[in-house]
GROMACS .gro file of C-alpha atoms in nm:
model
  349
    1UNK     CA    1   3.469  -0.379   0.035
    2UNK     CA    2   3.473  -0.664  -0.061
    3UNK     CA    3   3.099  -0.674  -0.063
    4UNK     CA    4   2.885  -0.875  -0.167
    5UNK     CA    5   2.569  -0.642  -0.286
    6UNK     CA    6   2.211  -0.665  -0.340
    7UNK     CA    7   1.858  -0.540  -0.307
    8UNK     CA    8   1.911  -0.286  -0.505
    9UNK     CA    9   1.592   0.007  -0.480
   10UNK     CA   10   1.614   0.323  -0.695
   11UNK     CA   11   1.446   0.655  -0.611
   12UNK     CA   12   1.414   1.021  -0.763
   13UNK     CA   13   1.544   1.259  -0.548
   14UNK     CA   14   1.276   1.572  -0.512
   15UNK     CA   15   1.453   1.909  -0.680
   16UNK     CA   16   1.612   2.089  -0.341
   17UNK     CA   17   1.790   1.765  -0.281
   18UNK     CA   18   1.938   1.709  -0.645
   19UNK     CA   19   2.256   1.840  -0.571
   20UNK     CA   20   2.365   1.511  -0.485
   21UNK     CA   21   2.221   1.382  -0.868
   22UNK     CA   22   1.891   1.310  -1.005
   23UNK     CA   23   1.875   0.947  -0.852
   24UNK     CA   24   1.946   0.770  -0.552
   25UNK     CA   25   1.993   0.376  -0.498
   26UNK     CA   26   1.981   0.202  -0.159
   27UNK     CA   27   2.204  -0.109  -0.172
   28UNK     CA   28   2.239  -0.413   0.082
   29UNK     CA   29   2.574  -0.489   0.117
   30UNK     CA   30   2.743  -0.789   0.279
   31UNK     CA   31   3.109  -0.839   0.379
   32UNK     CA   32   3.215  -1.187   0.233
   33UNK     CA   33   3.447  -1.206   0.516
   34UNK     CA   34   3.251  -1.245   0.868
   35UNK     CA   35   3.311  -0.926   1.059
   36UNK     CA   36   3.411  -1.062   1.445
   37UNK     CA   37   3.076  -1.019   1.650
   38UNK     CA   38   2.844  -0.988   1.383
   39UNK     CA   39   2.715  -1.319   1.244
   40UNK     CA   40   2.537  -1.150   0.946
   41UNK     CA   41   2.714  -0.813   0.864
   42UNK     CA   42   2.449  -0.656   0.674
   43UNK     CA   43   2.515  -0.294   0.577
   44UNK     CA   44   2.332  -0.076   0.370
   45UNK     CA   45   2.491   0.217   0.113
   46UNK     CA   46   2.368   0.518  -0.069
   47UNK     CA   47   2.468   0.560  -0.413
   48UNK     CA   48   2.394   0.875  -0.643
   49UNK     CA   49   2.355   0.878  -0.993
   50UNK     CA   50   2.261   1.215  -1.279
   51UNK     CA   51   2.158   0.965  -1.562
   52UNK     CA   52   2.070   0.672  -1.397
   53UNK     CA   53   2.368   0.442  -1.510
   54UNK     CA   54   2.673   0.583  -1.367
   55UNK     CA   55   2.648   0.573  -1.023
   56UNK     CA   56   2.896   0.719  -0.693
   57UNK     CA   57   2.854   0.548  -0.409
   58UNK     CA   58   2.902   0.812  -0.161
   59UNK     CA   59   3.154   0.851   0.071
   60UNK     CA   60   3.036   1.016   0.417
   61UNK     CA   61   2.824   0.809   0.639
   62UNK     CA   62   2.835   0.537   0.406
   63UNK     CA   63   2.710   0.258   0.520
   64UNK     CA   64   2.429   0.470   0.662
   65UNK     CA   65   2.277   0.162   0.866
   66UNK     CA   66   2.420  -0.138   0.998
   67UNK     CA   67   2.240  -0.455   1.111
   68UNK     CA   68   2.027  -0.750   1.021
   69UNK     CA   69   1.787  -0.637   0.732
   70UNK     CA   70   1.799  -0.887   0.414
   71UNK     CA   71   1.419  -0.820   0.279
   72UNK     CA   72   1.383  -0.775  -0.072
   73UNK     CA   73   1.144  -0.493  -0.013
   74UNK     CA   74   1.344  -0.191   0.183
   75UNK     CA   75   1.237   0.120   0.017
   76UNK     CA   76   1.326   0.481   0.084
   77UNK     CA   77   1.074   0.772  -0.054
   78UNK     CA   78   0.992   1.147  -0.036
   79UNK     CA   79   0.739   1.241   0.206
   80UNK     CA   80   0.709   1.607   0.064
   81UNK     CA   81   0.430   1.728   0.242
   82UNK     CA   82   0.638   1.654   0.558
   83UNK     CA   83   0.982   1.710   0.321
   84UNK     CA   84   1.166   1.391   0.486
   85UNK     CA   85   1.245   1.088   0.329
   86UNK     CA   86   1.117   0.764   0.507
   87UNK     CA   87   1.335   0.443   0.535
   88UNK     CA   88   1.165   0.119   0.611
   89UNK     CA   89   1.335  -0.172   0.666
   90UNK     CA   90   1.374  -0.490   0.939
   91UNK     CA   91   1.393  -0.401   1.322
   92UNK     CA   92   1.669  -0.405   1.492
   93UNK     CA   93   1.748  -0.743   1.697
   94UNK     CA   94   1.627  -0.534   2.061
   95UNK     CA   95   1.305  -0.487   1.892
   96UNK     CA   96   1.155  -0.857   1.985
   97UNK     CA   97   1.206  -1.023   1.639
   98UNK     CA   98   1.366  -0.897   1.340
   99UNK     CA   99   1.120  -0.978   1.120
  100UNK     CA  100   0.873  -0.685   1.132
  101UNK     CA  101   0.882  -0.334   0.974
  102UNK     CA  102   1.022  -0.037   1.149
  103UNK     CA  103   1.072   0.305   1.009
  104UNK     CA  104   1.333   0.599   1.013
  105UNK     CA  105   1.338   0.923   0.861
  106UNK     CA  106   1.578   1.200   0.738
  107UNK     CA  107   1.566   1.530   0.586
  108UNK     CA  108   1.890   1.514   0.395
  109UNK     CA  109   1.986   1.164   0.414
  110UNK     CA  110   2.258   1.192   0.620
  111UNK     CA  111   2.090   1.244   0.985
  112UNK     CA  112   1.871   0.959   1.028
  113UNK     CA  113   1.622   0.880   1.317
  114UNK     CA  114   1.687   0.578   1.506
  115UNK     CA  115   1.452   0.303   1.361
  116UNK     CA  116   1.139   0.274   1.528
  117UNK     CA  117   0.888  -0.065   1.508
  118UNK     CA  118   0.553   0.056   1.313
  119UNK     CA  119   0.388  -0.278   1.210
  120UNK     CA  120   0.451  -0.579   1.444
  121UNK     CA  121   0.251  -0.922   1.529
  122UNK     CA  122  -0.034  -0.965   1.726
  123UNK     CA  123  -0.296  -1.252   1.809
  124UNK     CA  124  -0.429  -1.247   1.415
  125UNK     CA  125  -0.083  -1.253   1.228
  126UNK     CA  126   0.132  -1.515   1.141
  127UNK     CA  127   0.480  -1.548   1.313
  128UNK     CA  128   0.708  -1.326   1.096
  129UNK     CA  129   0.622  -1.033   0.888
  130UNK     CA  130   0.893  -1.064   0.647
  131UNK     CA  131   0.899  -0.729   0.509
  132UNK     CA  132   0.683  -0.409   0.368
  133UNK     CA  133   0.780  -0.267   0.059
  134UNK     CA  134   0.591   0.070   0.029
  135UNK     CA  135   0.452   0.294  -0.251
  136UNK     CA  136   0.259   0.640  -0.282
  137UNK     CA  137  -0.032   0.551  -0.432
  138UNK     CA  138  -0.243   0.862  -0.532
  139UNK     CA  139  -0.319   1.059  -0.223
  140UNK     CA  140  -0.170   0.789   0.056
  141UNK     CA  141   0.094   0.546   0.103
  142UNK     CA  142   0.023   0.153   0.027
  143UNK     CA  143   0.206  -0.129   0.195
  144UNK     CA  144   0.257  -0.459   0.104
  145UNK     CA  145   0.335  -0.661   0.411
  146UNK     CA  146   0.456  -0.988   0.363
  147UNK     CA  147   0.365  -1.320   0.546
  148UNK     CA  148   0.612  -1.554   0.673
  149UNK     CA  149   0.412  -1.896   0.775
  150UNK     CA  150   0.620  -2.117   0.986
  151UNK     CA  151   0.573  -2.511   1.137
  152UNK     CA  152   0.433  -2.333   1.476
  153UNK     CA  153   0.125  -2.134   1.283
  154UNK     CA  154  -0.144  -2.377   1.341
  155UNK     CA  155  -0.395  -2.192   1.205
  156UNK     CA  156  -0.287  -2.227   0.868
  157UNK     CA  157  -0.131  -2.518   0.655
  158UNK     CA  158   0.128  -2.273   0.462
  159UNK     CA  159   0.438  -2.407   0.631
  160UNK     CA  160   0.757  -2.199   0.503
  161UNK     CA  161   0.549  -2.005   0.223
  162UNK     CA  162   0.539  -1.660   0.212
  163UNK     CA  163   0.249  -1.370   0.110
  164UNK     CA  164   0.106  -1.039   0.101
  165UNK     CA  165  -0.100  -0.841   0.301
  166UNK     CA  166  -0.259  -0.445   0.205
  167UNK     CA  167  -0.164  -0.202   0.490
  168UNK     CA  168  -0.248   0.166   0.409
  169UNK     CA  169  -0.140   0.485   0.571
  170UNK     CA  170  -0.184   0.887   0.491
  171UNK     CA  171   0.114   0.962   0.652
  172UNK     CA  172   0.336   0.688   0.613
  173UNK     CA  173   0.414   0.655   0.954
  174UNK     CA  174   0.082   0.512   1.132
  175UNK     CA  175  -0.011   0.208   0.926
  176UNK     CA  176  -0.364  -0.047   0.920
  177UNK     CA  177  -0.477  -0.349   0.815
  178UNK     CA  178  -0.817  -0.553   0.704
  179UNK     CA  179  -0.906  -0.657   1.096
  180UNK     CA  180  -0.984  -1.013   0.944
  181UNK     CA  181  -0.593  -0.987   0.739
  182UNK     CA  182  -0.697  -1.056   0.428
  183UNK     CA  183  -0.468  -1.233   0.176
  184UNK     CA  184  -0.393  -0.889  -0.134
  185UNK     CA  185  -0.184  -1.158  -0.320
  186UNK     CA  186  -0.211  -1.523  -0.306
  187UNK     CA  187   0.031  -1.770  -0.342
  188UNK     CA  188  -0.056  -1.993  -0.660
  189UNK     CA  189  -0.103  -2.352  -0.678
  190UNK     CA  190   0.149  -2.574  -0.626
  191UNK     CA  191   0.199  -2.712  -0.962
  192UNK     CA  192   0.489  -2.743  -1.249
  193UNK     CA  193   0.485  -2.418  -1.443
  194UNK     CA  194   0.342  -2.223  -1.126
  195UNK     CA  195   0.585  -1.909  -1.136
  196UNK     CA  196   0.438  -1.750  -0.737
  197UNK     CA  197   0.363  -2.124  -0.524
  198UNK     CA  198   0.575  -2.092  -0.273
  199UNK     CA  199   0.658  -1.735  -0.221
  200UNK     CA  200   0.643  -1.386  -0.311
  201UNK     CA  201   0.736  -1.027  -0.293
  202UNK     CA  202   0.551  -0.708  -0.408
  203UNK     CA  203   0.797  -0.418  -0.419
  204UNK     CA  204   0.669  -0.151  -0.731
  205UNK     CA  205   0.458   0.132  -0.736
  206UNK     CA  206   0.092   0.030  -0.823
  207UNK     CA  207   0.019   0.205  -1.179
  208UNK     CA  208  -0.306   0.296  -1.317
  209UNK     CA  209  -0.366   0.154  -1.682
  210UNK     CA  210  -0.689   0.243  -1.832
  211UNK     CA  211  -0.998   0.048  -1.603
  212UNK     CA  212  -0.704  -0.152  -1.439
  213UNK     CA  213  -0.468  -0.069  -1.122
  214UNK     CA  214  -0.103  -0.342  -1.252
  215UNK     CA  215   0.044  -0.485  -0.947
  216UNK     CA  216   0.424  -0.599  -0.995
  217UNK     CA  217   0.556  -0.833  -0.786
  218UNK     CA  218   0.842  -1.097  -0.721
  219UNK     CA  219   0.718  -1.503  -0.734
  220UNK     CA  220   0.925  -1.741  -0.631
  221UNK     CA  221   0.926  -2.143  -0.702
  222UNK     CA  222   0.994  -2.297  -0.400
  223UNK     CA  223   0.956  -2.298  -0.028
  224UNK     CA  224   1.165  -2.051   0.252
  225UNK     CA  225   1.365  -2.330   0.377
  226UNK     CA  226   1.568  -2.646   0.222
  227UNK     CA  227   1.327  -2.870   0.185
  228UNK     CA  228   1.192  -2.766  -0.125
  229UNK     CA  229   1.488  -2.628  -0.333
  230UNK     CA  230   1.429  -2.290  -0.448
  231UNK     CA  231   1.372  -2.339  -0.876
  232UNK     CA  232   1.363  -2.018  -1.002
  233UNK     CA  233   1.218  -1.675  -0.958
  234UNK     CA  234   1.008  -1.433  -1.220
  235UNK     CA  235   0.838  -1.093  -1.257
  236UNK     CA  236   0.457  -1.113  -1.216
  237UNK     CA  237   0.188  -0.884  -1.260
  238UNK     CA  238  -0.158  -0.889  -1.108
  239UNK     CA  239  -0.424  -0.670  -1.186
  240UNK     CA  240  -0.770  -0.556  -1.035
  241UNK     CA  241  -1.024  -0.292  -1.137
  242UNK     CA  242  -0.938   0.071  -1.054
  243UNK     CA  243  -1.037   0.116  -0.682
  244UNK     CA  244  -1.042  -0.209  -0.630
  245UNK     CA  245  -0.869  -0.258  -0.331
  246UNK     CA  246  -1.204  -0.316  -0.133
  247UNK     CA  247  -1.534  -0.245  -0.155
  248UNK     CA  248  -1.876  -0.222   0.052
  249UNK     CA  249  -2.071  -0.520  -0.036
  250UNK     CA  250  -2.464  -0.528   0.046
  251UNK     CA  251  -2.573  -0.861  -0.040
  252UNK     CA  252  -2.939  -0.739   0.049
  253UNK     CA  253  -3.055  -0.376   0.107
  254UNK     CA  254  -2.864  -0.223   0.342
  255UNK     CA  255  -2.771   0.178   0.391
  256UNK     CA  256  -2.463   0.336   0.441
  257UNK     CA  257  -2.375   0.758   0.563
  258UNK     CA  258  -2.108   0.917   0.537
  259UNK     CA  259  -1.909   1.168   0.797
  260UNK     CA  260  -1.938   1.490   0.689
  261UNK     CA  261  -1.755   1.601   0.435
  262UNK     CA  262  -1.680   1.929   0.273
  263UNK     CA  263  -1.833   1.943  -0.070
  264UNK     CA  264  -1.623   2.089  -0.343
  265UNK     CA  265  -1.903   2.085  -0.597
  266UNK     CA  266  -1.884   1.963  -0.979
  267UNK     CA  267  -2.062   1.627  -1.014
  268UNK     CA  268  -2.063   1.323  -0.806
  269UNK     CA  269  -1.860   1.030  -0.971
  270UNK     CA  270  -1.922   0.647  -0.780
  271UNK     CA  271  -1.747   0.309  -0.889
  272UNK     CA  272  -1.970   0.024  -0.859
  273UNK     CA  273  -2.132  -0.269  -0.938
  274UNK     CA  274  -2.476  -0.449  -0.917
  275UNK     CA  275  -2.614  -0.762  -0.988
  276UNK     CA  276  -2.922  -0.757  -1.284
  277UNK     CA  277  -3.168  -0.682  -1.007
  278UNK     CA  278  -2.944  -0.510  -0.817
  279UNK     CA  279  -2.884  -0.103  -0.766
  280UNK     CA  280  -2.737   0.176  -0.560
  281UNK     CA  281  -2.915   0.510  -0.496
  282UNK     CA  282  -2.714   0.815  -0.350
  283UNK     CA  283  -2.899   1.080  -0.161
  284UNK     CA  284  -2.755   1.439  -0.031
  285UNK     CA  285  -2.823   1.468   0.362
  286UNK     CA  286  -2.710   1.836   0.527
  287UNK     CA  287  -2.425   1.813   0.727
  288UNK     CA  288  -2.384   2.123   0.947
  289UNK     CA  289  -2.524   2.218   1.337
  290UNK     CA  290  -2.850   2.141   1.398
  291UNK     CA  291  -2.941   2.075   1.051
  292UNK     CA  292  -2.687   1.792   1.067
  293UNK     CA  293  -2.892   1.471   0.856
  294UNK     CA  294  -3.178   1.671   0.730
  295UNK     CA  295  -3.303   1.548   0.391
  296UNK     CA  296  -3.371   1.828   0.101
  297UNK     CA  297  -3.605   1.671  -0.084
  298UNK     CA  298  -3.498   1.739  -0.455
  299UNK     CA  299  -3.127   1.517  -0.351
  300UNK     CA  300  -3.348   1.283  -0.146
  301UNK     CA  301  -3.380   0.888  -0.275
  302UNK     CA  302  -3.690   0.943  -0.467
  303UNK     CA  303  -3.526   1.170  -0.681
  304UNK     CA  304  -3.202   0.966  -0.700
  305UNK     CA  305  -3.152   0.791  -1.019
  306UNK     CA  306  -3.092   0.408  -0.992
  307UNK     CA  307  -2.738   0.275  -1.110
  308UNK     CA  308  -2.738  -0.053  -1.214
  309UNK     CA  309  -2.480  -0.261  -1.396
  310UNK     CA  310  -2.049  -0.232  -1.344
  311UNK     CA  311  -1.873   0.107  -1.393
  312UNK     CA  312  -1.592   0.232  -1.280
  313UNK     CA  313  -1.662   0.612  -1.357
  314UNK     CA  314  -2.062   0.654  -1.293
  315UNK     CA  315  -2.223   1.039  -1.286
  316UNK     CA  316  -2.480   1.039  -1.033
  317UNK     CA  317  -2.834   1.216  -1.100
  318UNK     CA  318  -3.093   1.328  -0.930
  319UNK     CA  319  -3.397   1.423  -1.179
  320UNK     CA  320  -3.293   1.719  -1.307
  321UNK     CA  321  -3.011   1.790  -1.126
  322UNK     CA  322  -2.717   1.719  -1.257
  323UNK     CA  323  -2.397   1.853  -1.029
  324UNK     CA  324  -2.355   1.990  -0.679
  325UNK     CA  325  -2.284   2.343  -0.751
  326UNK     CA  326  -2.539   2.472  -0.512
  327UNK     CA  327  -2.359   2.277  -0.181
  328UNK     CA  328  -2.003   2.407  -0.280
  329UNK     CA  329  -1.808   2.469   0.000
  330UNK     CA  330  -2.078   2.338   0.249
  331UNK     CA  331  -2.082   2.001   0.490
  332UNK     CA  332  -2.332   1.728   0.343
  333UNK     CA  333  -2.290   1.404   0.436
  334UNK     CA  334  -2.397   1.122   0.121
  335UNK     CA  335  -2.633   0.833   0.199
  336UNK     CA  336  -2.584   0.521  -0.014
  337UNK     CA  337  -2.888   0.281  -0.047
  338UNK     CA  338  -2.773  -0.046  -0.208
  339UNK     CA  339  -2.915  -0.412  -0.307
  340UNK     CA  340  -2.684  -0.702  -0.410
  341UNK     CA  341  -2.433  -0.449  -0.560
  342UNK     CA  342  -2.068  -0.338  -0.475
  343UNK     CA  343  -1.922   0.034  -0.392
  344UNK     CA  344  -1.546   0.113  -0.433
  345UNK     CA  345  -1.498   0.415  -0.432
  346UNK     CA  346  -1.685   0.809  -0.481
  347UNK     CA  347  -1.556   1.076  -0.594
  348UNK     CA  348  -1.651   1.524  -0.648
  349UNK     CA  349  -1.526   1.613  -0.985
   0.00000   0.00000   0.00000
């Protein structure tokens, strides 16, 4: 010290690594003297904690990183199929332009890899990616990535605002994003009262509350830059239906198949919606050697009961039968026959 510190993110530490305390905190810390040759002086500390409000910040390889990295949204988590934790953060200046994500690991956080760029610009993205913060979410990793808009992105009259993008991954490492980068979280109108218009900053889990997926996030009044003076900042919460994320829209019939897939039997669950004269139909096609697509006629679409109407948890029927106990453990592929109607998501249960 003296620091000045900041950004703080706290994480449960997975049971072989509790020797160290039940929590950990990643902290931002800047000198408020300038260190000579380094304009910004960013470090970033590990702290420990057993209850969660006395903390130790500890005292080998502490600060574990140096360099530039002042987003609001570094995060460190378990990987425990891969038992590492993962550290994303800003690149380093030799990586182009700080502001894009880039991603080191450690299995005892101590030895950590040097950072490596994972999600950088290309001829669809804005100028700066601002930051990531990251969450396991279910069976994958979610990523909001935020948007810096600057006076040079022509495509888009944003100047100096800032927001966020879904990236997904199932390993945490190799990330992707809607090819057309769809906005996850707008920025809201600019307008007196408006607690997100000129910027903001996801950086919770995502949590499940009954038919809803709550989205926290940080919104900002004010634009990145001194023009607009910054007026204050707030907690936020958006919400969407479970699944919601995206969905495959058929605005007229249209079909869809899906790889083959390993079916664990139990029923088949979809989340969906239709328009009043809308409806999707699921059929069970064989999915194995030369048999590969073949239609048994009793899962076929003319025994496939029509859905029709908005559900998030829909059992699929086909006259009679009821689950999928007879293709346990075999490779079926599911066709989906739709009409003005949405799927989000299917499910064996």
């Amino acid at each position: 010290g003296p620091f000045r510190v900041g950004g703080a993110h706290v994480f449960r530490l997975p049971r072989p690594h509790q020797d160290k305390g039940r929590f950990g905190m990643l902290l931002q810390g800047q000198p408020l003297k300038p260190i000579p040759e380094n304009d910004h002086g960013m470090n970033h500390f590990l702290a420990f904690s057993d209850d969660g409000y006395t903390w130790r910040l500890r005292k080998e390889n502490n600060p574990f990183f140096r360099g530039r990295s002042d987003s609001p949204q570094q995060r460190i988590l378990w990987n425990p199929q891969r038992e590492v934790f993962m550290y994303y953060r800003r690149a380093t200046i030799c990586a182009k332009e700080v502001r894009r994500v880039a991603y080191a690991e450690s299995p005892d956080l101590i030895n950590w890899t040097q950072p490596r760029l994972i999600v950088g610009t290309d001829e669809l993205d804005v100028n700066y990616l601002y930051g990531m913060g990251v969450m396991r979410y279910q069976n994958m990793y979610l990523g909001q990535l935020h948007s810096l808009y600057d006076h040079s992105d022509f495509k888009v009259l944003k100047e100096h605002e800032v927001d966020s993008q879904l990236a997904w991954s199932h390993d945490g490492f190799h990330w992707e994003r809607h090819p057309d980068r769809t906005i996850f979280i707008p920025t809201g109108s600019m307008r007196e009262g408006s607690p997100d218009w000129g910027h903001l900053y996801g950086f919770q889990e995502m949590i499940d509350v009954g038919d809803r997926v709550y989205v926290y996030y940080n919104g900002r009044e004010g634009l990145h830059n001194d023009i607009v003076k910054e007026k204050a900042r707030h907690i936020c919460l958006g919400t969407l239906r479970r699944d919601g994320f995206v969905s495959l829209d058929s605005p007229r019939v249209g079909w869809a198949l899906t790889a083959p897939l390993r079916c664990p039997g139990g029923k088949l669950h979809i989340n969906g919606s239709t328009a009043d004269d809308g409806f999707i139909q699921v059929a069970v096609r064989e999915g194995e050697g030369i048999r590969d697509g073949e239609w048994p006629e009793e899962w076929s679409l003319d025994y496939a009961t029509d859905f029709v109407g908005d559900s998030i948890d829909h059992q699929v029927n086909w006259k009679g039968q009821k689950d999928l106990s007879v293709w346990k453990d075999k490779t079926i592929r599911l066709e989906f026959r739709m009409l003005r109607s949405k799927l989000y998501s299917f499910w064996f249960a």
